[in-house]
Amino acid sequence: LGIINKLKKSYMKNIYSHTLFLHVLLASTNVNGQGRCIWEGTVSTEWSNAANWGCGTVPNGNTANVIINSTTNEPVIGATDVISVNNIFLGKDALVTNYGILNIAGSITKTGFINSEGGEIDFDGTATQQIDGARFTSYTIKDLTIDNSLKVTLSDSIRISDALTINAGNFDLNGKSLTLISTGENTARVGPLRGMLSNDGNVTVERFIPQER
């Protein structure tokens, strides 16, 4: 009986060890190309620092879901960074600040925000995508590029402060407002139209007029 009990304990221990190993294995493979990657901001605000990510590496376009929750160190994409993501989930009060290029192949969901008033957003998915202007601070993007060969639909108004470029596909305004901003420093423009702009919305081209002295 004692030998049987020892065998049972050894068997259960082995089951536990293998289960624990499986959990660790699953956690370690929960990275690029496998599932999700969560921003923790452990050491800094630098998006491109792997130590700031719970999956231990900087996510890329093969990562199914990038999750950004509100943290003390909110992620910042630097001016020289070119970042690619698939789906990006923005938790309540979360903020991503983009000074570089953020390529999005999937969707932007939840209630947080992206500040891209100093950077470029490139929608380059292989399925149809939507742009919700409310997900961007002040409804504004510095440079908006469409590289989706199918269609990108505007689901809320958007403001462009530098350039709108359509390299492929159809950018469908969907009855929403598109504003090209003009200031004393710069007037937004429409770049090369290698795709199509479906203009059934309200397009406003601002013209800055300096105050008379």
PDB file of C-alpha atoms in Angstrom:
ATOM      1  CA  LEU A   1       0.000   0.000   0.000  1.00  0.00           C
ATOM      2  CA  GLY A   2       2.879   2.318   0.888  1.00  0.00           C
ATOM      3  CA  ILE A   3       4.500   1.637  -2.488  1.00  0.00           C
ATOM      4  CA  ILE A   4       1.200   2.353  -4.277  1.00  0.00           C
ATOM      5  CA  ASN A   5       0.798   5.659  -2.406  1.00  0.00           C
ATOM      6  CA  LYS A   6       4.362   6.648  -3.298  1.00  0.00           C
ATOM      7  CA  LEU A   7       3.674   5.803  -6.936  1.00  0.00           C
ATOM      8  CA  LYS A   8       0.448   7.886  -6.874  1.00  0.00           C
ATOM      9  CA  LYS A   9       2.293  10.855  -5.352  1.00  0.00           C
ATOM     10  CA  SER A  10       5.069  10.537  -7.912  1.00  0.00           C
ATOM     11  CA  TYR A  11       2.518  10.279 -10.728  1.00  0.00           C
ATOM     12  CA  MET A  12       0.578  13.330  -9.512  1.00  0.00           C
ATOM     13  CA  LYS A  13       3.840  15.259  -9.119  1.00  0.00           C
ATOM     14  CA  ASN A  14       4.772  14.423 -12.688  1.00  0.00           C
ATOM     15  CA  ILE A  15       1.332  15.527 -13.907  1.00  0.00           C
ATOM     16  CA  TYR A  16       1.717  18.804 -12.012  1.00  0.00           C
ATOM     17  CA  SER A  17       5.225  19.313 -13.373  1.00  0.00           C
ATOM     18  CA  HIS A  18       4.147  18.660 -16.924  1.00  0.00           C
ATOM     19  CA  THR A  19       1.084  20.913 -16.511  1.00  0.00           C
ATOM     20  CA  LEU A  20       3.273  23.686 -15.108  1.00  0.00           C
ATOM     21  CA  PHE A  21       5.728  23.212 -17.961  1.00  0.00           C
ATOM     22  CA  LEU A  22       2.862  23.425 -20.447  1.00  0.00           C
ATOM     23  CA  HIS A  23       1.612  26.669 -18.888  1.00  0.00           C
ATOM     24  CA  VAL A  24       5.113  28.163 -19.017  1.00  0.00           C
ATOM     25  CA  LEU A  25       5.473  27.004 -22.618  1.00  0.00           C
ATOM     26  CA  LEU A  26       2.172  28.570 -23.604  1.00  0.00           C
ATOM     27  CA  ALA A  27       3.123  31.822 -21.868  1.00  0.00           C
ATOM     28  CA  SER A  28       6.488  31.905 -23.591  1.00  0.00           C
ATOM     29  CA  THR A  29       4.929  31.352 -27.015  1.00  0.00           C
ATOM     30  CA  ASN A  30       2.307  34.020 -26.456  1.00  0.00           C
ATOM     31  CA  VAL A  31       4.380  36.428 -28.526  1.00  0.00           C
ATOM     32  CA  ASN A  32       4.856  37.426 -32.147  1.00  0.00           C
ATOM     33  CA  GLY A  33       2.787  35.228 -34.426  1.00  0.00           C
ATOM     34  CA  GLN A  34       1.172  33.389 -31.489  1.00  0.00           C
ATOM     35  CA  GLY A  35      -1.433  35.505 -29.725  1.00  0.00           C
ATOM     36  CA  ARG A  36      -1.241  38.710 -27.769  1.00  0.00           C
ATOM     37  CA  CYS A  37       1.333  41.049 -26.311  1.00  0.00           C
ATOM     38  CA  ILE A  38       0.527  43.422 -23.433  1.00  0.00           C
ATOM     39  CA  TRP A  39       2.223  46.752 -22.776  1.00  0.00           C
ATOM     40  CA  GLU A  40       3.527  47.022 -19.202  1.00  0.00           C
ATOM     41  CA  GLY A  41       5.881  50.021 -19.408  1.00  0.00           C
ATOM     42  CA  THR A  42       8.179  48.405 -16.868  1.00  0.00           C
ATOM     43  CA  VAL A  43      11.307  50.463 -17.547  1.00  0.00           C
ATOM     44  CA  SER A  44      10.340  53.415 -19.762  1.00  0.00           C
ATOM     45  CA  THR A  45       7.869  54.848 -22.286  1.00  0.00           C
ATOM     46  CA  GLU A  46       9.854  53.504 -25.252  1.00  0.00           C
ATOM     47  CA  TRP A  47       7.655  51.299 -27.458  1.00  0.00           C
ATOM     48  CA  SER A  48      10.677  49.679 -29.119  1.00  0.00           C
ATOM     49  CA  ASN A  49      12.190  48.488 -25.814  1.00  0.00           C
ATOM     50  CA  ALA A  50      11.352  44.795 -25.357  1.00  0.00           C
ATOM     51  CA  ALA A  51      11.613  45.126 -21.562  1.00  0.00           C
ATOM     52  CA  ASN A  52       8.401  47.192 -21.587  1.00  0.00           C
ATOM     53  CA  TRP A  53       6.340  44.325 -23.033  1.00  0.00           C
ATOM     54  CA  GLY A  54       4.832  41.465 -21.061  1.00  0.00           C
ATOM     55  CA  CYS A  55       5.662  39.004 -23.839  1.00  0.00           C
ATOM     56  CA  GLY A  56       9.363  39.881 -23.592  1.00  0.00           C
ATOM     57  CA  THR A  57       9.707  41.160 -27.148  1.00  0.00           C
ATOM     58  CA  VAL A  58       8.509  44.083 -29.228  1.00  0.00           C
ATOM     59  CA  PRO A  59       5.315  43.017 -31.035  1.00  0.00           C
ATOM     60  CA  ASN A  60       5.188  43.168 -34.809  1.00  0.00           C
ATOM     61  CA  GLY A  61       2.644  42.692 -37.576  1.00  0.00           C
ATOM     62  CA  ASN A  62       2.524  38.950 -36.914  1.00  0.00           C
ATOM     63  CA  THR A  63       1.299  39.442 -33.348  1.00  0.00           C
ATOM     64  CA  ALA A  64      -2.456  38.889 -33.391  1.00  0.00           C
ATOM     65  CA  ASN A  65      -3.375  41.405 -30.678  1.00  0.00           C
ATOM     66  CA  VAL A  66      -1.439  44.248 -29.080  1.00  0.00           C
ATOM     67  CA  ILE A  67      -3.046  45.372 -25.819  1.00  0.00           C
ATOM     68  CA  ILE A  68      -2.383  48.819 -24.358  1.00  0.00           C
ATOM     69  CA  ASN A  69      -3.749  49.547 -20.894  1.00  0.00           C
ATOM     70  CA  SER A  70      -3.373  52.774 -18.942  1.00  0.00           C
ATOM     71  CA  THR A  71       0.013  52.752 -17.196  1.00  0.00           C
ATOM     72  CA  THR A  72       2.352  55.265 -15.566  1.00  0.00           C
ATOM     73  CA  ASN A  73       4.744  54.869 -18.499  1.00  0.00           C
ATOM     74  CA  GLU A  74       2.509  55.300 -21.524  1.00  0.00           C
ATOM     75  CA  PRO A  75       4.010  54.024 -24.799  1.00  0.00           C
ATOM     76  CA  VAL A  76       5.742  56.441 -27.158  1.00  0.00           C
ATOM     77  CA  ILE A  77       6.723  55.595 -30.730  1.00  0.00           C
ATOM     78  CA  GLY A  78       9.857  57.570 -31.522  1.00  0.00           C
ATOM     79  CA  ALA A  79      10.387  59.787 -34.555  1.00  0.00           C
ATOM     80  CA  THR A  80      12.664  57.237 -36.247  1.00  0.00           C
ATOM     81  CA  ASP A  81      10.547  54.187 -35.368  1.00  0.00           C
ATOM     82  CA  VAL A  82       8.565  52.221 -37.944  1.00  0.00           C
ATOM     83  CA  ILE A  83       6.130  50.045 -35.992  1.00  0.00           C
ATOM     84  CA  SER A  84       3.778  47.389 -37.381  1.00  0.00           C
ATOM     85  CA  VAL A  85       0.800  45.939 -35.519  1.00  0.00           C
ATOM     86  CA  ASN A  86      -2.197  43.829 -36.404  1.00  0.00           C
ATOM     87  CA  ASN A  87      -5.098  44.496 -34.009  1.00  0.00           C
ATOM     88  CA  ILE A  88      -4.506  47.097 -31.310  1.00  0.00           C
ATOM     89  CA  PHE A  89      -6.724  47.208 -28.210  1.00  0.00           C
ATOM     90  CA  LEU A  90      -6.755  50.476 -26.264  1.00  0.00           C
ATOM     91  CA  GLY A  91      -7.977  50.158 -22.684  1.00  0.00           C
ATOM     92  CA  LYS A  92      -9.807  52.886 -20.784  1.00  0.00           C
ATOM     93  CA  ASP A  93      -7.653  56.040 -20.496  1.00  0.00           C
ATOM     94  CA  ALA A  94      -4.805  54.370 -22.409  1.00  0.00           C
ATOM     95  CA  LEU A  95      -2.730  56.650 -24.645  1.00  0.00           C
ATOM     96  CA  VAL A  96      -0.212  55.806 -27.374  1.00  0.00           C
ATOM     97  CA  THR A  97       1.851  58.743 -28.617  1.00  0.00           C
ATOM     98  CA  ASN A  98       3.193  58.347 -32.143  1.00  0.00           C
ATOM     99  CA  TYR A  99       5.975  60.490 -33.586  1.00  0.00           C
ATOM    100  CA  GLY A 100       7.088  57.893 -36.134  1.00  0.00           C
ATOM    101  CA  ILE A 101       5.202  55.554 -38.462  1.00  0.00           C
ATOM    102  CA  LEU A 102       2.545  53.197 -37.126  1.00  0.00           C
ATOM    103  CA  ASN A 103       1.396  50.563 -39.624  1.00  0.00           C
ATOM    104  CA  ILE A 104      -1.954  48.969 -38.739  1.00  0.00           C
ATOM    105  CA  ALA A 105      -3.036  45.801 -40.546  1.00  0.00           C
ATOM    106  CA  GLY A 106      -6.131  45.091 -38.446  1.00  0.00           C
ATOM    107  CA  SER A 107      -8.416  47.163 -36.240  1.00  0.00           C
ATOM    108  CA  ILE A 108      -8.295  49.712 -33.433  1.00  0.00           C
ATOM    109  CA  THR A 109     -10.778  48.948 -30.661  1.00  0.00           C
ATOM    110  CA  LYS A 110     -11.854  49.966 -27.162  1.00  0.00           C
ATOM    111  CA  THR A 111     -11.865  53.419 -25.573  1.00  0.00           C
ATOM    112  CA  GLY A 112      -8.272  54.657 -25.350  1.00  0.00           C
ATOM    113  CA  PHE A 113      -6.536  57.049 -27.724  1.00  0.00           C
ATOM    114  CA  ILE A 114      -3.664  57.426 -30.155  1.00  0.00           C
ATOM    115  CA  ASN A 115      -1.943  60.790 -30.348  1.00  0.00           C
ATOM    116  CA  SER A 116      -0.581  60.902 -33.881  1.00  0.00           C
ATOM    117  CA  GLU A 117      -0.571  64.659 -34.267  1.00  0.00           C
ATOM    118  CA  GLY A 118       3.167  64.356 -34.832  1.00  0.00           C
ATOM    119  CA  GLY A 119       3.361  61.076 -36.733  1.00  0.00           C
ATOM    120  CA  GLU A 120       2.053  58.897 -39.559  1.00  0.00           C
ATOM    121  CA  ILE A 121      -0.653  56.233 -39.494  1.00  0.00           C
ATOM    122  CA  ASP A 122      -0.609  53.717 -42.334  1.00  0.00           C
ATOM    123  CA  PHE A 123      -3.551  51.346 -42.825  1.00  0.00           C
ATOM    124  CA  ASP A 124      -2.072  48.404 -44.725  1.00  0.00           C
ATOM    125  CA  GLY A 125      -4.365  45.454 -44.045  1.00  0.00           C
ATOM    126  CA  THR A 126      -5.323  42.689 -46.458  1.00  0.00           C
ATOM    127  CA  ALA A 127      -9.002  42.822 -45.427  1.00  0.00           C
ATOM    128  CA  THR A 128     -11.294  45.866 -45.251  1.00  0.00           C
ATOM    129  CA  GLN A 129     -10.533  48.286 -42.409  1.00  0.00           C
ATOM    130  CA  GLN A 130     -12.205  51.171 -40.624  1.00  0.00           C
ATOM    131  CA  ILE A 131     -10.843  54.455 -39.297  1.00  0.00           C
ATOM    132  CA  ASP A 132     -12.593  55.794 -36.206  1.00  0.00           C
ATOM    133  CA  GLY A 133     -11.521  59.415 -35.871  1.00  0.00           C
ATOM    134  CA  ALA A 134     -12.623  59.410 -32.231  1.00  0.00           C
ATOM    135  CA  ARG A 135      -9.716  57.097 -31.387  1.00  0.00           C
ATOM    136  CA  PHE A 136      -7.264  59.876 -32.287  1.00  0.00           C
ATOM    137  CA  THR A 137      -6.676  62.886 -30.053  1.00  0.00           C
ATOM    138  CA  SER A 138      -8.423  65.981 -31.441  1.00  0.00           C
ATOM    139  CA  TYR A 139      -9.635  63.715 -34.287  1.00  0.00           C
ATOM    140  CA  THR A 140      -6.286  64.552 -35.886  1.00  0.00           C
ATOM    141  CA  ILE A 141      -3.531  62.625 -37.684  1.00  0.00           C
ATOM    142  CA  LYS A 142      -0.460  64.332 -39.095  1.00  0.00           C
ATOM    143  CA  ASP A 143       0.017  61.964 -42.051  1.00  0.00           C
ATOM    144  CA  LEU A 144      -2.579  59.381 -43.099  1.00  0.00           C
ATOM    145  CA  THR A 145      -1.569  56.738 -45.646  1.00  0.00           C
ATOM    146  CA  ILE A 146      -3.849  54.122 -47.198  1.00  0.00           C
ATOM    147  CA  ASP A 147      -2.002  50.991 -48.376  1.00  0.00           C
ATOM    148  CA  ASN A 148      -4.942  48.581 -48.197  1.00  0.00           C
ATOM    149  CA  SER A 149      -5.628  47.198 -51.680  1.00  0.00           C
ATOM    150  CA  LEU A 150      -9.312  46.625 -50.819  1.00  0.00           C
ATOM    151  CA  LYS A 151     -11.101  49.354 -48.871  1.00  0.00           C
ATOM    152  CA  VAL A 152     -10.641  51.561 -45.824  1.00  0.00           C
ATOM    153  CA  THR A 153     -13.841  53.167 -44.538  1.00  0.00           C
ATOM    154  CA  LEU A 154     -14.072  56.296 -42.418  1.00  0.00           C
ATOM    155  CA  SER A 155     -16.451  55.637 -39.520  1.00  0.00           C
ATOM    156  CA  ASP A 156     -16.005  59.043 -37.862  1.00  0.00           C
ATOM    157  CA  SER A 157     -14.635  62.419 -38.899  1.00  0.00           C
ATOM    158  CA  ILE A 158     -10.884  62.905 -39.238  1.00  0.00           C
ATOM    159  CA  ARG A 159      -8.520  65.872 -39.581  1.00  0.00           C
ATOM    160  CA  ILE A 160      -5.211  65.723 -41.474  1.00  0.00           C
ATOM    161  CA  SER A 161      -2.511  68.258 -40.627  1.00  0.00           C
ATOM    162  CA  ASP A 162       0.115  67.337 -43.243  1.00  0.00           C
ATOM    163  CA  ALA A 163      -0.639  64.769 -45.974  1.00  0.00           C
ATOM    164  CA  LEU A 164      -3.235  62.259 -47.114  1.00  0.00           C
ATOM    165  CA  THR A 165      -1.734  59.598 -49.397  1.00  0.00           C
ATOM    166  CA  ILE A 166      -3.705  56.796 -51.056  1.00  0.00           C
ATOM    167  CA  ASN A 167      -1.307  54.224 -52.466  1.00  0.00           C
ATOM    168  CA  ALA A 168      -3.874  51.486 -53.086  1.00  0.00           C
ATOM    169  CA  GLY A 169      -7.511  50.514 -52.786  1.00  0.00           C
ATOM    170  CA  ASN A 170     -10.511  52.653 -51.994  1.00  0.00           C
ATOM    171  CA  PHE A 171     -10.666  55.221 -49.194  1.00  0.00           C
ATOM    172  CA  ASP A 172     -14.403  55.509 -48.545  1.00  0.00           C
ATOM    173  CA  LEU A 173     -15.413  58.643 -46.630  1.00  0.00           C
ATOM    174  CA  ASN A 174     -18.755  56.999 -45.855  1.00  0.00           C
ATOM    175  CA  GLY A 175     -20.566  60.324 -45.473  1.00  0.00           C
ATOM    176  CA  LYS A 176     -18.140  61.539 -42.788  1.00  0.00           C
ATOM    177  CA  SER A 177     -16.020  64.690 -42.682  1.00  0.00           C
ATOM    178  CA  LEU A 178     -12.437  64.910 -43.866  1.00  0.00           C
ATOM    179  CA  THR A 179     -10.634  68.148 -43.073  1.00  0.00           C
ATOM    180  CA  LEU A 180      -7.266  69.243 -44.421  1.00  0.00           C
ATOM    181  CA  ILE A 181      -5.976  71.637 -41.771  1.00  0.00           C
ATOM    182  CA  SER A 182      -4.236  74.916 -42.539  1.00  0.00           C
ATOM    183  CA  THR A 183      -2.128  76.870 -40.040  1.00  0.00           C
ATOM    184  CA  GLY A 184       0.501  79.585 -40.178  1.00  0.00           C
ATOM    185  CA  GLU A 185       3.180  76.901 -40.433  1.00  0.00           C
ATOM    186  CA  ASN A 186       1.645  74.387 -42.845  1.00  0.00           C
ATOM    187  CA  THR A 187      -1.354  73.532 -45.009  1.00  0.00           C
ATOM    188  CA  ALA A 188      -2.335  69.886 -45.356  1.00  0.00           C
ATOM    189  CA  ARG A 189      -2.350  68.408 -48.833  1.00  0.00           C
ATOM    190  CA  VAL A 190      -3.503  65.367 -50.770  1.00  0.00           C
ATOM    191  CA  GLY A 191      -0.506  63.340 -51.909  1.00  0.00           C
ATOM    192  CA  PRO A 192      -0.350  60.828 -54.776  1.00  0.00           C
ATOM    193  CA  LEU A 193      -3.710  59.155 -55.520  1.00  0.00           C
ATOM    194  CA  ARG A 194      -2.736  55.698 -56.720  1.00  0.00           C
ATOM    195  CA  GLY A 195      -5.993  54.387 -55.298  1.00  0.00           C
ATOM    196  CA  MET A 196      -9.489  55.862 -55.162  1.00  0.00           C
ATOM    197  CA  LEU A 197     -11.141  58.418 -52.885  1.00  0.00           C
ATOM    198  CA  SER A 198     -14.890  57.846 -52.593  1.00  0.00           C
ATOM    199  CA  ASN A 199     -16.049  61.362 -51.888  1.00  0.00           C
ATOM    200  CA  ASP A 200     -19.578  61.017 -50.587  1.00  0.00           C
ATOM    201  CA  GLY A 201     -18.621  62.846 -47.396  1.00  0.00           C
ATOM    202  CA  ASN A 202     -17.781  66.429 -46.547  1.00  0.00           C
ATOM    203  CA  VAL A 203     -14.239  67.415 -47.566  1.00  0.00           C
ATOM    204  CA  THR A 204     -12.995  70.711 -46.155  1.00  0.00           C
ATOM    205  CA  VAL A 205      -9.747  72.294 -47.320  1.00  0.00           C
ATOM    206  CA  GLU A 206      -8.785  75.054 -44.903  1.00  0.00           C
ATOM    207  CA  ARG A 207      -6.911  78.182 -45.962  1.00  0.00           C
ATOM    208  CA  PHE A 208      -4.936  80.034 -43.308  1.00  0.00           C
ATOM    209  CA  ILE A 209      -5.255  83.788 -43.613  1.00  0.00           C
ATOM    210  CA  PRO A 210      -2.701  85.735 -41.560  1.00  0.00           C
ATOM    211  CA  GLN A 211      -4.054  88.539 -39.440  1.00  0.00           C
ATOM    212  CA  GLU A 212      -3.554  91.988 -40.895  1.00  0.00           C
ATOM    213  CA  ARG A 213      -1.256  94.252 -38.956  1.00  0.00           C
TER     214      ARG A 213
END
